[in-house]
PDB file of C-alpha atoms in Angstrom:
ATOM      1  CA  MET Z  28      14.167  51.096   9.699  1.00  0.00           C
ATOM      2  CA  THR Z  29      14.636  49.024   6.548  1.00  0.00           C
ATOM      3  CA  VAL Z  30      12.659  48.026   3.491  1.00  0.00           C
ATOM      4  CA  ARG Z  31      12.663  44.874   1.404  1.00  0.00           C
ATOM      5  CA  LEU Z  32      14.093  45.455  -2.080  1.00  0.00           C
ATOM      6  CA  GLU Z  33      12.633  43.861  -5.200  1.00  0.00           C
ATOM      7  CA  VAL Z  34      12.998  44.574  -8.931  1.00  0.00           C
ATOM      8  CA  SER Z  35      10.540  45.288 -11.729  1.00  0.00           C
ATOM      9  CA  LEU Z  36      11.556  44.901 -15.373  1.00  0.00           C
ATOM     10  CA  GLY Z  37      11.553  48.366 -16.946  1.00  0.00           C
ATOM     11  CA  LEU Z  38      10.065  47.634 -20.392  1.00  0.00           C
ATOM     12  CA  TRP Z  39      11.621  50.883 -21.617  1.00  0.00           C
ATOM     13  CA  GLN Z  40      10.399  51.758 -25.098  1.00  0.00           C
ATOM     14  CA  ASP Z  41      13.746  53.281 -26.116  1.00  0.00           C
ATOM     15  CA  ARG Z  42      15.665  50.052 -25.430  1.00  0.00           C
ATOM     16  CA  PRO Z  43      15.738  46.638 -27.171  1.00  0.00           C
ATOM     17  CA  ALA Z  44      12.800  44.561 -25.975  1.00  0.00           C
ATOM     18  CA  ALA Z  45      14.940  41.528 -25.108  1.00  0.00           C
ATOM     19  CA  GLU Z  46      17.102  43.553 -22.708  1.00  0.00           C
ATOM     20  CA  VAL Z  47      14.597  42.894 -19.928  1.00  0.00           C
ATOM     21  CA  ARG Z  48      15.909  39.349 -19.723  1.00  0.00           C
ATOM     22  CA  ALA Z  49      19.360  40.751 -18.926  1.00  0.00           C
ATOM     23  CA  THR Z  50      17.781  42.940 -16.242  1.00  0.00           C
ATOM     24  CA  ALA Z  51      16.187  39.854 -14.693  1.00  0.00           C
ATOM     25  CA  ALA Z  52      19.525  38.025 -14.814  1.00  0.00           C
ATOM     26  CA  ALA Z  53      21.291  40.959 -13.171  1.00  0.00           C
ATOM     27  CA  ALA Z  54      18.653  41.092 -10.441  1.00  0.00           C
ATOM     28  CA  GLU Z  55      19.080  37.418  -9.634  1.00  0.00           C
ATOM     29  CA  GLN Z  56      22.869  37.669  -9.766  1.00  0.00           C
ATOM     30  CA  ALA Z  57      22.692  40.519  -7.240  1.00  0.00           C
ATOM     31  CA  GLY Z  58      20.483  38.446  -4.968  1.00  0.00           C
ATOM     32  CA  TYR Z  59      17.129  40.228  -5.228  1.00  0.00           C
ATOM     33  CA  PRO Z  60      14.429  37.857  -3.964  1.00  0.00           C
ATOM     34  CA  CYS Z  61      11.630  38.852  -6.329  1.00  0.00           C
ATOM     35  CA  ILE Z  62      11.212  40.054  -9.937  1.00  0.00           C
ATOM     36  CA  TRP Z  63       8.056  41.781 -11.190  1.00  0.00           C
ATOM     37  CA  VAL Z  64       7.101  41.066 -14.811  1.00  0.00           C
ATOM     38  CA  GLY Z  65       4.594  43.473 -16.354  1.00  0.00           C
ATOM     39  CA  GLU Z  66       3.659  44.201 -19.929  1.00  0.00           C
ATOM     40  CA  MET Z  67       3.360  47.185 -22.223  1.00  0.00           C
ATOM     41  CA  ALA Z  68       3.615  46.991 -26.005  1.00  0.00           C
ATOM     42  CA  THR Z  69       6.115  44.130 -26.394  1.00  0.00           C
ATOM     43  CA  TYR Z  70       5.963  40.801 -24.573  1.00  0.00           C
ATOM     44  CA  ASP Z  71       2.933  39.151 -23.058  1.00  0.00           C
ATOM     45  CA  ALA Z  72       3.611  39.105 -19.298  1.00  0.00           C
ATOM     46  CA  PHE Z  73       3.058  35.360 -18.840  1.00  0.00           C
ATOM     47  CA  ALA Z  74       5.195  34.531 -21.880  1.00  0.00           C
ATOM     48  CA  LEU Z  75       8.048  36.716 -20.636  1.00  0.00           C
ATOM     49  CA  ALA Z  76       7.822  35.301 -17.113  1.00  0.00           C
ATOM     50  CA  THR Z  77       8.017  31.764 -18.513  1.00  0.00           C
ATOM     51  CA  ALA Z  78      10.958  32.720 -20.743  1.00  0.00           C
ATOM     52  CA  LEU Z  79      12.947  33.698 -17.639  1.00  0.00           C
ATOM     53  CA  GLY Z  80      13.062  30.009 -16.838  1.00  0.00           C
ATOM     54  CA  PRO Z  81      13.994  28.397 -13.519  1.00  0.00           C
ATOM     55  CA  GLY Z  82      15.648  30.480 -10.838  1.00  0.00           C
ATOM     56  CA  PRO Z  83      15.628  31.329  -7.149  1.00  0.00           C
ATOM     57  CA  ALA Z  84      13.614  34.559  -7.306  1.00  0.00           C
ATOM     58  CA  GLU Z  85       9.862  34.713  -6.925  1.00  0.00           C
ATOM     59  CA  LEU Z  86       8.010  36.200  -9.901  1.00  0.00           C
ATOM     60  CA  VAL Z  87       5.151  38.699  -9.664  1.00  0.00           C
ATOM     61  CA  VAL Z  88       3.211  38.829 -12.935  1.00  0.00           C
ATOM     62  CA  GLY Z  89       1.421  42.113 -13.525  1.00  0.00           C
ATOM     63  CA  PRO Z  90      -0.246  44.382 -12.844  1.00  0.00           C
ATOM     64  CA  LEU Z  91      -2.764  42.814 -15.195  1.00  0.00           C
ATOM     65  CA  ALA Z  92      -5.722  44.884 -16.390  1.00  0.00           C
ATOM     66  CA  VAL Z  93      -8.857  43.453 -14.792  1.00  0.00           C
ATOM     67  CA  THR Z  94     -11.129  44.619 -17.613  1.00  0.00           C
ATOM     68  CA  VAL Z  95      -8.932  42.844 -20.181  1.00  0.00           C
ATOM     69  CA  ARG Z  96      -8.072  39.520 -18.462  1.00  0.00           C
ATOM     70  CA  ASP Z  97     -10.701  37.536 -16.571  1.00  0.00           C
ATOM     71  CA  PRO Z  98      -9.857  35.759 -13.287  1.00  0.00           C
ATOM     72  CA  ALA Z  99      -9.759  32.232 -14.754  1.00  0.00           C
ATOM     73  CA  MET Z 100      -7.368  33.421 -17.465  1.00  0.00           C
ATOM     74  CA  VAL Z 101      -5.108  35.031 -14.833  1.00  0.00           C
ATOM     75  CA  ALA Z 102      -5.151  31.938 -12.625  1.00  0.00           C
ATOM     76  CA  VAL Z 103      -4.287  29.655 -15.563  1.00  0.00           C
ATOM     77  CA  GLY Z 104      -1.440  31.958 -16.582  1.00  0.00           C
ATOM     78  CA  ALA Z 105       0.071  32.134 -13.100  1.00  0.00           C
ATOM     79  CA  ALA Z 106      -0.172  28.383 -12.555  1.00  0.00           C
ATOM     80  CA  SER Z 107       1.349  27.766 -15.992  1.00  0.00           C
ATOM     81  CA  VAL Z 108       4.365  29.965 -15.233  1.00  0.00           C
ATOM     82  CA  ALA Z 109       4.863  28.287 -11.857  1.00  0.00           C
ATOM     83  CA  ASP Z 110       4.645  24.797 -13.359  1.00  0.00           C
ATOM     84  CA  LEU Z 111       6.942  25.520 -16.306  1.00  0.00           C
ATOM     85  CA  THR Z 112       9.608  27.420 -14.350  1.00  0.00           C
ATOM     86  CA  GLY Z 113       9.437  25.799 -10.928  1.00  0.00           C
ATOM     87  CA  ARG Z 114       9.227  29.231  -9.335  1.00  0.00           C
ATOM     88  CA  ARG Z 115       6.817  30.683  -6.799  1.00  0.00           C
ATOM     89  CA  VAL Z 116       4.512  33.011  -8.761  1.00  0.00           C
ATOM     90  CA  SER Z 117       2.413  35.907  -7.489  1.00  0.00           C
ATOM     91  CA  VAL Z 118      -0.155  37.992  -9.354  1.00  0.00           C
ATOM     92  CA  ALA Z 119      -0.702  41.744  -9.375  1.00  0.00           C
ATOM     93  CA  LEU Z 120      -3.983  43.285 -10.529  1.00  0.00           C
ATOM     94  CA  GLY Z 121      -4.741  46.842 -11.624  1.00  0.00           C
ATOM     95  CA  THR Z 122      -7.195  48.880 -13.673  1.00  0.00           C
ATOM     96  CA  SER Z 123      -4.617  50.054 -16.253  1.00  0.00           C
ATOM     97  CA  SER Z 124      -5.236  53.080 -18.475  1.00  0.00           C
ATOM     98  CA  THR Z 125      -7.812  54.218 -20.989  1.00  0.00           C
ATOM     99  CA  VAL Z 126      -5.216  53.926 -23.767  1.00  0.00           C
ATOM    100  CA  VAL Z 127      -4.433  50.282 -22.990  1.00  0.00           C
ATOM    101  CA  VAL Z 128      -7.941  49.078 -22.149  1.00  0.00           C
ATOM    102  CA  GLU Z 129     -10.149  51.054 -24.518  1.00  0.00           C
ATOM    103  CA  ARG Z 130      -7.893  51.964 -27.430  1.00  0.00           C
ATOM    104  CA  TRP Z 131      -5.597  48.941 -27.617  1.00  0.00           C
ATOM    105  CA  HIS Z 132      -8.002  46.213 -26.523  1.00  0.00           C
ATOM    106  CA  GLY Z 133     -11.357  47.741 -27.379  1.00  0.00           C
ATOM    107  CA  ARG Z 134     -12.745  47.041 -23.907  1.00  0.00           C
ATOM    108  CA  SER Z 135     -14.607  49.388 -21.607  1.00  0.00           C
ATOM    109  CA  ARG Z 136     -13.077  50.719 -18.385  1.00  0.00           C
ATOM    110  CA  ARG Z 137     -16.555  51.390 -17.040  1.00  0.00           C
ATOM    111  CA  GLY Z 138     -16.822  49.802 -13.624  1.00  0.00           C
ATOM    112  CA  SER Z 139     -13.082  49.182 -13.402  1.00  0.00           C
ATOM    113  CA  ALA Z 140     -12.962  49.764  -9.635  1.00  0.00           C
ATOM    114  CA  THR Z 141     -15.723  47.200  -9.176  1.00  0.00           C
ATOM    115  CA  ALA Z 142     -13.959  44.825 -11.565  1.00  0.00           C
ATOM    116  CA  LEU Z 143     -10.767  45.190  -9.509  1.00  0.00           C
ATOM    117  CA  ALA Z 144     -12.515  44.246  -6.268  1.00  0.00           C
ATOM    118  CA  GLU Z 145     -14.453  41.369  -7.840  1.00  0.00           C
ATOM    119  CA  SER Z 146     -11.427  39.987  -9.668  1.00  0.00           C
ATOM    120  CA  ALA Z 147      -9.356  40.075  -6.487  1.00  0.00           C
ATOM    121  CA  GLN Z 148     -12.126  38.370  -4.539  1.00  0.00           C
ATOM    122  CA  VAL Z 149     -12.474  35.382  -6.868  1.00  0.00           C
ATOM    123  CA  LEU Z 150      -8.745  35.112  -7.597  1.00  0.00           C
ATOM    124  CA  ARG Z 151      -8.013  34.506  -3.922  1.00  0.00           C
ATOM    125  CA  THR Z 152     -10.014  31.303  -4.272  1.00  0.00           C
ATOM    126  CA  LEU Z 153      -8.719  30.301  -7.703  1.00  0.00           C
ATOM    127  CA  LEU Z 154      -5.047  30.868  -6.861  1.00  0.00           C
ATOM    128  CA  ALA Z 155      -5.428  28.700  -3.769  1.00  0.00           C
ATOM    129  CA  GLY Z 156      -6.791  25.850  -5.890  1.00  0.00           C
ATOM    130  CA  GLY Z 157     -10.458  26.397  -5.061  1.00  0.00           C
ATOM    131  CA  ARG Z 158     -13.430  26.489  -7.415  1.00  0.00           C
ATOM    132  CA  GLY Z 159     -14.290  29.991  -8.604  1.00  0.00           C
ATOM    133  CA  GLU Z 160     -17.879  31.067  -8.055  1.00  0.00           C
ATOM    134  CA  LEU Z 161     -18.860  34.698  -8.496  1.00  0.00           C
ATOM    135  CA  ALA Z 162     -21.729  36.468 -10.206  1.00  0.00           C
ATOM    136  CA  GLY Z 163     -20.646  40.055  -9.796  1.00  0.00           C
ATOM    137  CA  GLU Z 164     -21.626  43.348 -11.330  1.00  0.00           C
ATOM    138  CA  VAL Z 165     -18.738  43.216 -13.801  1.00  0.00           C
ATOM    139  CA  VAL Z 166     -16.938  39.888 -13.246  1.00  0.00           C
ATOM    140  CA  SER Z 167     -18.475  36.453 -13.234  1.00  0.00           C
ATOM    141  CA  THR Z 168     -17.097  32.908 -13.242  1.00  0.00           C
ATOM    142  CA  SER Z 169     -18.503  29.536 -12.308  1.00  0.00           C
ATOM    143  CA  GLY Z 170     -17.127  26.051 -11.961  1.00  0.00           C
ATOM    144  CA  TYR Z 171     -13.475  26.464 -12.944  1.00  0.00           C
ATOM    145  CA  ARG Z 172     -10.679  25.158 -10.755  1.00  0.00           C
ATOM    146  CA  LEU Z 173      -6.954  24.905 -11.512  1.00  0.00           C
ATOM    147  CA  ARG Z 174      -5.793  21.572 -12.901  1.00  0.00           C
ATOM    148  CA  LEU Z 175      -2.175  22.524 -12.228  1.00  0.00           C
ATOM    149  CA  ALA Z 176      -0.769  23.052  -8.742  1.00  0.00           C
ATOM    150  CA  PRO Z 177      -1.522  26.491  -7.237  1.00  0.00           C
ATOM    151  CA  PRO Z 178       1.285  28.980  -7.995  1.00  0.00           C
ATOM    152  CA  GLY Z 179       1.951  29.603  -4.312  1.00  0.00           C
ATOM    153  CA  GLY Z 180       2.418  33.363  -4.335  1.00  0.00           C
ATOM    154  CA  ARG Z 181       0.782  36.580  -3.198  1.00  0.00           C
ATOM    155  CA  LEU Z 182      -2.209  38.449  -4.528  1.00  0.00           C
ATOM    156  CA  VAL Z 183      -1.253  42.090  -5.072  1.00  0.00           C
ATOM    157  CA  VAL Z 184      -3.543  45.016  -5.882  1.00  0.00           C
ATOM    158  CA  ALA Z 185      -2.215  48.195  -7.487  1.00  0.00           C
ATOM    159  CA  ALA Z 186      -4.165  51.018  -5.872  1.00  0.00           C
ATOM    160  CA  PHE Z 187      -4.365  54.785  -5.554  1.00  0.00           C
ATOM    161  CA  GLY Z 188      -7.934  55.937  -4.943  1.00  0.00           C
ATOM    162  CA  ASP Z 189     -10.171  54.956  -2.052  1.00  0.00           C
ATOM    163  CA  ARG Z 190     -12.124  52.219  -3.865  1.00  0.00           C
ATOM    164  CA  ALA Z 191      -8.940  50.490  -4.989  1.00  0.00           C
ATOM    165  CA  LEU Z 192      -7.463  50.803  -1.502  1.00  0.00           C
ATOM    166  CA  ARG Z 193     -10.622  49.202  -0.139  1.00  0.00           C
ATOM    167  CA  ALA Z 194     -10.255  46.306  -2.604  1.00  0.00           C
ATOM    168  CA  ALA Z 195      -6.658  45.829  -1.474  1.00  0.00           C
ATOM    169  CA  VAL Z 196      -7.641  45.766   2.206  1.00  0.00           C
ATOM    170  CA  LEU Z 197     -10.484  43.309   1.588  1.00  0.00           C
ATOM    171  CA  HIS Z 198      -8.748  40.855  -0.714  1.00  0.00           C
ATOM    172  CA  ALA Z 199      -5.000  41.411  -1.204  1.00  0.00           C
ATOM    173  CA  ASP Z 200      -1.857  40.282   0.565  1.00  0.00           C
ATOM    174  CA  GLN Z 201      -0.064  43.392  -0.632  1.00  0.00           C
ATOM    175  CA  LEU Z 202      -0.902  46.870  -1.893  1.00  0.00           C
ATOM    176  CA  VAL Z 203       1.417  48.449  -4.450  1.00  0.00           C
ATOM    177  CA  LEU Z 204       1.619  52.180  -5.176  1.00  0.00           C
ATOM    178  CA  ASN Z 205       3.110  53.676  -8.333  1.00  0.00           C
ATOM    179  CA  LEU Z 206       5.185  56.858  -8.615  1.00  0.00           C
ATOM    180  CA  VAL Z 207       4.613  58.156  -5.108  1.00  0.00           C
ATOM    181  CA  GLY Z 208       7.151  59.928  -2.962  1.00  0.00           C
ATOM    182  CA  PRO Z 209       7.499  59.169   0.757  1.00  0.00           C
ATOM    183  CA  ASP Z 210       5.083  61.947   1.806  1.00  0.00           C
ATOM    184  CA  LEU Z 211       2.217  60.702  -0.352  1.00  0.00           C
ATOM    185  CA  ALA Z 212       3.088  57.107   0.503  1.00  0.00           C
ATOM    186  CA  ALA Z 213       2.696  57.964   4.194  1.00  0.00           C
ATOM    187  CA  ARG Z 214      -0.737  59.502   3.576  1.00  0.00           C
ATOM    188  CA  LEU Z 215      -1.883  56.459   1.600  1.00  0.00           C
ATOM    189  CA  VAL Z 216      -0.527  54.063   4.232  1.00  0.00           C
ATOM    190  CA  THR Z 217      -2.480  55.995   6.858  1.00  0.00           C
ATOM    191  CA  ARG Z 218      -5.633  55.914   4.723  1.00  0.00           C
ATOM    192  CA  CYS Z 219      -5.178  52.178   4.189  1.00  0.00           C
ATOM    193  CA  GLY Z 220      -5.018  51.753   7.963  1.00  0.00           C
ATOM    194  CA  GLU Z 221      -8.232  53.744   8.398  1.00  0.00           C
ATOM    195  CA  ILE Z 222     -10.051  51.573   5.862  1.00  0.00           C
ATOM    196  CA  ALA Z 223      -8.709  48.419   7.496  1.00  0.00           C
ATOM    197  CA  ALA Z 224      -9.967  49.576  10.893  1.00  0.00           C
ATOM    198  CA  GLU Z 225     -13.368  50.395   9.411  1.00  0.00           C
ATOM    199  CA  LEU Z 226     -13.624  46.951   7.817  1.00  0.00           C
ATOM    200  CA  ASP Z 227     -12.011  45.135  10.763  1.00  0.00           C
ATOM    201  CA  ARG Z 228      -9.378  43.717   8.427  1.00  0.00           C
ATOM    202  CA  PRO Z 229      -5.569  43.487   8.687  1.00  0.00           C
ATOM    203  CA  VAL Z 230      -3.587  46.142   6.837  1.00  0.00           C
ATOM    204  CA  PRO Z 231      -1.892  44.639   3.756  1.00  0.00           C
ATOM    205  CA  GLU Z 232       1.836  45.148   3.378  1.00  0.00           C
ATOM    206  CA  VAL Z 233       2.556  48.230   1.262  1.00  0.00           C
ATOM    207  CA  ALA Z 234       5.007  48.333  -1.639  1.00  0.00           C
ATOM    208  CA  VAL Z 235       5.963  51.148  -4.000  1.00  0.00           C
ATOM    209  CA  TRP Z 236       7.305  50.965  -7.544  1.00  0.00           C
ATOM    210  CA  SER Z 237      10.260  53.315  -7.632  1.00  0.00           C
ATOM    211  CA  PRO Z 238      12.170  54.427 -10.742  1.00  0.00           C
ATOM    212  CA  ALA Z 239      15.856  53.926  -9.993  1.00  0.00           C
ATOM    213  CA  ALA Z 240      19.126  55.285 -11.363  1.00  0.00           C
ATOM    214  CA  VAL Z 241      22.111  55.068  -9.012  1.00  0.00           C
ATOM    215  CA  GLY Z 242      25.856  55.206  -9.533  1.00  0.00           C
ATOM    216  CA  PRO Z 243      28.987  55.973  -7.480  1.00  0.00           C
ATOM    217  CA  ASP Z 244      28.982  59.608  -8.618  1.00  0.00           C
ATOM    218  CA  GLY Z 245      25.306  59.962  -9.458  1.00  0.00           C
ATOM    219  CA  PRO Z 246      22.852  58.545 -12.001  1.00  0.00           C
ATOM    220  CA  PRO Z 247      24.363  56.887 -15.093  1.00  0.00           C
ATOM    221  CA  ALA Z 248      24.443  59.106 -18.188  1.00  0.00           C
ATOM    222  CA  GLY Z 249      21.048  59.348 -19.852  1.00  0.00           C
ATOM    223  CA  ALA Z 250      19.207  57.615 -17.019  1.00  0.00           C
ATOM    224  CA  VAL Z 251      17.376  60.631 -15.623  1.00  0.00           C
ATOM    225  CA  ASP Z 252      16.202  61.582 -19.118  1.00  0.00           C
ATOM    226  CA  GLN Z 253      14.741  58.104 -19.533  1.00  0.00           C
ATOM    227  CA  LEU Z 254      12.973  58.297 -16.177  1.00  0.00           C
ATOM    228  CA  ARG Z 255      11.716  61.774 -17.080  1.00  0.00           C
ATOM    229  CA  ARG Z 256      10.098  60.404 -20.243  1.00  0.00           C
ATOM    230  CA  GLY Z 257       8.385  57.770 -18.143  1.00  0.00           C
ATOM    231  CA  LEU Z 258       6.950  60.460 -15.874  1.00  0.00           C
ATOM    232  CA  VAL Z 259       5.340  62.604 -18.586  1.00  0.00           C
ATOM    233  CA  PRO Z 260       2.225  60.430 -19.184  1.00  0.00           C
ATOM    234  CA  TYR Z 261       1.261  60.781 -15.516  1.00  0.00           C
ATOM    235  CA  LEU Z 262       1.453  64.576 -15.277  1.00  0.00           C
ATOM    236  CA  ALA Z 263      -2.217  65.100 -16.162  1.00  0.00           C
ATOM    237  CA  ALA Z 264      -3.544  61.837 -14.690  1.00  0.00           C
ATOM    238  CA  PRO Z 265      -6.126  62.071 -11.879  1.00  0.00           C
ATOM    239  CA  GLY Z 266      -4.542  61.681  -8.466  1.00  0.00           C
ATOM    240  CA  TYR Z 267      -1.001  62.175  -9.747  1.00  0.00           C
ATOM    241  CA  THR Z 268      -1.669  65.802 -10.670  1.00  0.00           C
ATOM    242  CA  GLU Z 269      -2.734  66.611  -7.124  1.00  0.00           C
ATOM    243  CA  ALA Z 270       0.270  64.791  -5.713  1.00  0.00           C
ATOM    244  CA  PHE Z 271       2.766  66.596  -7.946  1.00  0.00           C
ATOM    245  CA  ASP Z 272       1.047  69.917  -7.263  1.00  0.00           C
ATOM    246  CA  ARG Z 273       1.284  69.339  -3.508  1.00  0.00           C
ATOM    247  CA  ALA Z 274       4.951  68.439  -3.914  1.00  0.00           C
ATOM    248  CA  GLY Z 275       5.681  71.865  -5.420  1.00  0.00           C
ATOM    249  CA  TYR Z 276       5.505  71.123  -9.148  1.00  0.00           C
ATOM    250  CA  GLY Z 277       2.272  72.939  -9.861  1.00  0.00           C
ATOM    251  CA  ASP Z 278       3.725  74.783 -12.840  1.00  0.00           C
ATOM    252  CA  VAL Z 279       4.479  71.512 -14.637  1.00  0.00           C
ATOM    253  CA  VAL Z 280       1.049  70.140 -13.751  1.00  0.00           C
ATOM    254  CA  ALA Z 281      -0.631  73.301 -15.065  1.00  0.00           C
ATOM    255  CA  ARG Z 282       1.126  72.861 -18.416  1.00  0.00           C
ATOM    256  CA  ALA Z 283       0.028  69.235 -18.598  1.00  0.00           C
ATOM    257  CA  ARG Z 284      -3.557  70.098 -17.739  1.00  0.00           C
ATOM    258  CA  GLY Z 285      -3.438  72.830 -20.354  1.00  0.00           C
ATOM    259  CA  GLY Z 286      -2.650  70.309 -23.082  1.00  0.00           C
ATOM    260  CA  ALA Z 287       1.045  71.049 -23.586  1.00  0.00           C
ATOM    261  CA  ALA Z 288       2.813  68.785 -26.067  1.00  0.00           C
ATOM    262  CA  PRO Z 289       4.857  65.878 -24.646  1.00  0.00           C
ATOM    263  CA  ALA Z 290       8.114  67.474 -25.830  1.00  0.00           C
ATOM    264  CA  GLU Z 291       7.292  70.667 -23.930  1.00  0.00           C
ATOM    265  CA  LEU Z 292       6.410  68.726 -20.798  1.00  0.00           C
ATOM    266  CA  LEU Z 293       9.583  66.664 -21.062  1.00  0.00           C
ATOM    267  CA  ALA Z 294      11.657  69.833 -21.075  1.00  0.00           C
ATOM    268  CA  ALA Z 295       9.691  71.238 -18.124  1.00  0.00           C
ATOM    269  CA  VAL Z 296      10.199  68.288 -15.747  1.00  0.00           C
ATOM    270  CA  PRO Z 297      13.164  69.097 -13.467  1.00  0.00           C
ATOM    271  CA  ASP Z 298      15.585  66.453 -12.239  1.00  0.00           C
ATOM    272  CA  ALA Z 299      14.349  67.012  -8.683  1.00  0.00           C
ATOM    273  CA  MET Z 300      10.825  66.010  -9.709  1.00  0.00           C
ATOM    274  CA  VAL Z 301      12.125  62.697 -11.027  1.00  0.00           C
ATOM    275  CA  ALA Z 302      14.104  62.099  -7.844  1.00  0.00           C
ATOM    276  CA  SER Z 303      11.073  62.941  -5.677  1.00  0.00           C
ATOM    277  CA  VAL Z 304       9.319  59.725  -6.724  1.00  0.00           C
ATOM    278  CA  GLY Z 305      12.356  57.498  -7.172  1.00  0.00           C
ATOM    279  CA  VAL Z 306      15.666  56.194  -5.906  1.00  0.00           C
ATOM    280  CA  VAL Z 307      18.035  58.417  -7.839  1.00  0.00           C
ATOM    281  CA  GLY Z 308      21.563  59.710  -7.338  1.00  0.00           C
ATOM    282  CA  THR Z 309      24.511  58.357  -5.378  1.00  0.00           C
ATOM    283  CA  PRO Z 310      24.335  55.376  -2.981  1.00  0.00           C
ATOM    284  CA  GLU Z 311      23.996  57.912  -0.159  1.00  0.00           C
ATOM    285  CA  ASP Z 312      21.008  59.485  -1.924  1.00  0.00           C
ATOM    286  CA  ALA Z 313      19.521  56.040  -2.442  1.00  0.00           C
ATOM    287  CA  ARG Z 314      19.971  55.142   1.207  1.00  0.00           C
ATOM    288  CA  ALA Z 315      18.196  58.343   2.257  1.00  0.00           C
ATOM    289  CA  ALA Z 316      15.301  57.685  -0.140  1.00  0.00           C
ATOM    290  CA  LEU Z 317      14.861  54.127   1.112  1.00  0.00           C
ATOM    291  CA  ALA Z 318      14.933  55.312   4.726  1.00  0.00           C
ATOM    292  CA  ALA Z 319      12.256  57.894   3.935  1.00  0.00           C
ATOM    293  CA  TYR Z 320      10.016  55.209   2.429  1.00  0.00           C
ATOM    294  CA  ALA Z 321      10.575  52.974   5.455  1.00  0.00           C
ATOM    295  CA  ALA Z 322       9.641  55.836   7.772  1.00  0.00           C
ATOM    296  CA  ALA Z 323       6.464  56.329   5.720  1.00  0.00           C
ATOM    297  CA  GLY Z 324       5.368  52.767   6.497  1.00  0.00           C
ATOM    298  CA  VAL Z 325       6.390  51.208   3.178  1.00  0.00           C
ATOM    299  CA  GLY Z 326       7.551  47.613   3.546  1.00  0.00           C
ATOM    300  CA  THR Z 327       8.876  46.950   0.027  1.00  0.00           C
ATOM    301  CA  VAL Z 328      10.477  49.183  -2.581  1.00  0.00           C
ATOM    302  CA  VAL Z 329      10.294  47.686  -6.063  1.00  0.00           C
ATOM    303  CA  LEU Z 330      13.124  49.211  -8.085  1.00  0.00           C
ATOM    304  CA  VAL Z 331      12.435  49.935 -11.757  1.00  0.00           C
ATOM    305  CA  PRO Z 332      16.015  50.431 -12.987  1.00  0.00           C
ATOM    306  CA  ALA Z 333      16.791  52.787 -15.838  1.00  0.00           C
ATOM    307  CA  SER Z 334      18.561  51.084 -18.720  1.00  0.00           C
ATOM    308  CA  THR Z 335      20.945  53.090 -20.888  1.00  0.00           C
ATOM    309  CA  ASP Z 336      24.106  52.691 -22.929  1.00  0.00           C
ATOM    310  CA  ALA Z 337      26.000  53.804 -19.823  1.00  0.00           C
ATOM    311  CA  ASP Z 338      24.269  51.156 -17.703  1.00  0.00           C
ATOM    312  CA  PRO Z 339      22.825  48.402 -19.918  1.00  0.00           C
ATOM    313  CA  ALA Z 340      19.927  46.485 -18.360  1.00  0.00           C
ATOM    314  CA  GLY Z 341      20.263  48.674 -15.265  1.00  0.00           C
ATOM    315  CA  ALA Z 342      22.794  46.232 -13.832  1.00  0.00           C
ATOM    316  CA  GLY Z 343      24.949  48.955 -12.286  1.00  0.00           C
ATOM    317  CA  THR Z 344      22.004  50.523 -10.504  1.00  0.00           C
ATOM    318  CA  LEU Z 345      20.855  47.162  -9.166  1.00  0.00           C
ATOM    319  CA  HIS Z 346      24.275  46.328  -7.784  1.00  0.00           C
ATOM    320  CA  ALA Z 347      24.683  49.816  -6.303  1.00  0.00           C
ATOM    321  CA  VAL Z 348      21.372  49.673  -4.413  1.00  0.00           C
ATOM    322  CA  ARG Z 349      21.480  46.065  -3.285  1.00  0.00           C
ATOM    323  CA  GLY Z 350      22.202  45.925   0.430  1.00  0.00           C
ATOM    324  CA  LEU Z 351      21.116  49.505   1.166  1.00  0.00           C
ATOM    325  CA  GLY Z 352      17.545  48.638   2.182  1.00  0.00           C
TER     326      GLY Z 352
END
């Protein structure tokens, strides 16, 4: 069994912001068919996607927070990127975090699951060039239609809980899961199938975002530490805590739930915990991880390559993994 391999730009906070453009270049040079462009505290996702310019790879912009960006804004952004770059452009939607939505943007996350479903519903129409009409509980739009050509890509929903999975089944071409190992991925794929059967809908293709650090003799120097730092914010997050506890890392979860400082949690996260939700190690380790995801029913693994002084832009990891899926 095989999986499709794609690449997401890492947006690592301990690296120069502009390095993501080198990661995108390395991904295209290695022949990856799709690059995911998200956003954190540096570039706007649509601006960065446009800055990548023309190229053969499809772009997926997002996940975009549905309580921050309205559907018309998302549709305009995706069509703009497609028109200015000549690329096929897809859109990923998610609910994001309390820090991003409420603290950074001053918006409410109340009703975010409803906003996710409603945004996905109307975006299917807008992204196909239709006129958006929805008066929902959280999201509403009326009368707008793209003046540019439709961007041509997929609609992706980032999901974890049941309501988000339901939104993905109802409205998305693809469901994407974040930081899940093969065991949890298998359970969520099964649950997605149950919801699809209940709703008499096809099961969307399932992708996972997977932190990646691969080299001939193991991860590049410093890469696992970087991935470990990326894991810390999720240790006390609903859903992730139960998953990590079930995977045998209950002691780390207990510290996070108890309010331990980030530095303490960073020291407590073992290398094996990082590898359990990623593609980490030698090419043989990577091949085994990809096979486990394929066996779990995952169709696409989106690599999020570590970027360090030993492997700038994650280029070594991307070349090491390419062809293993």
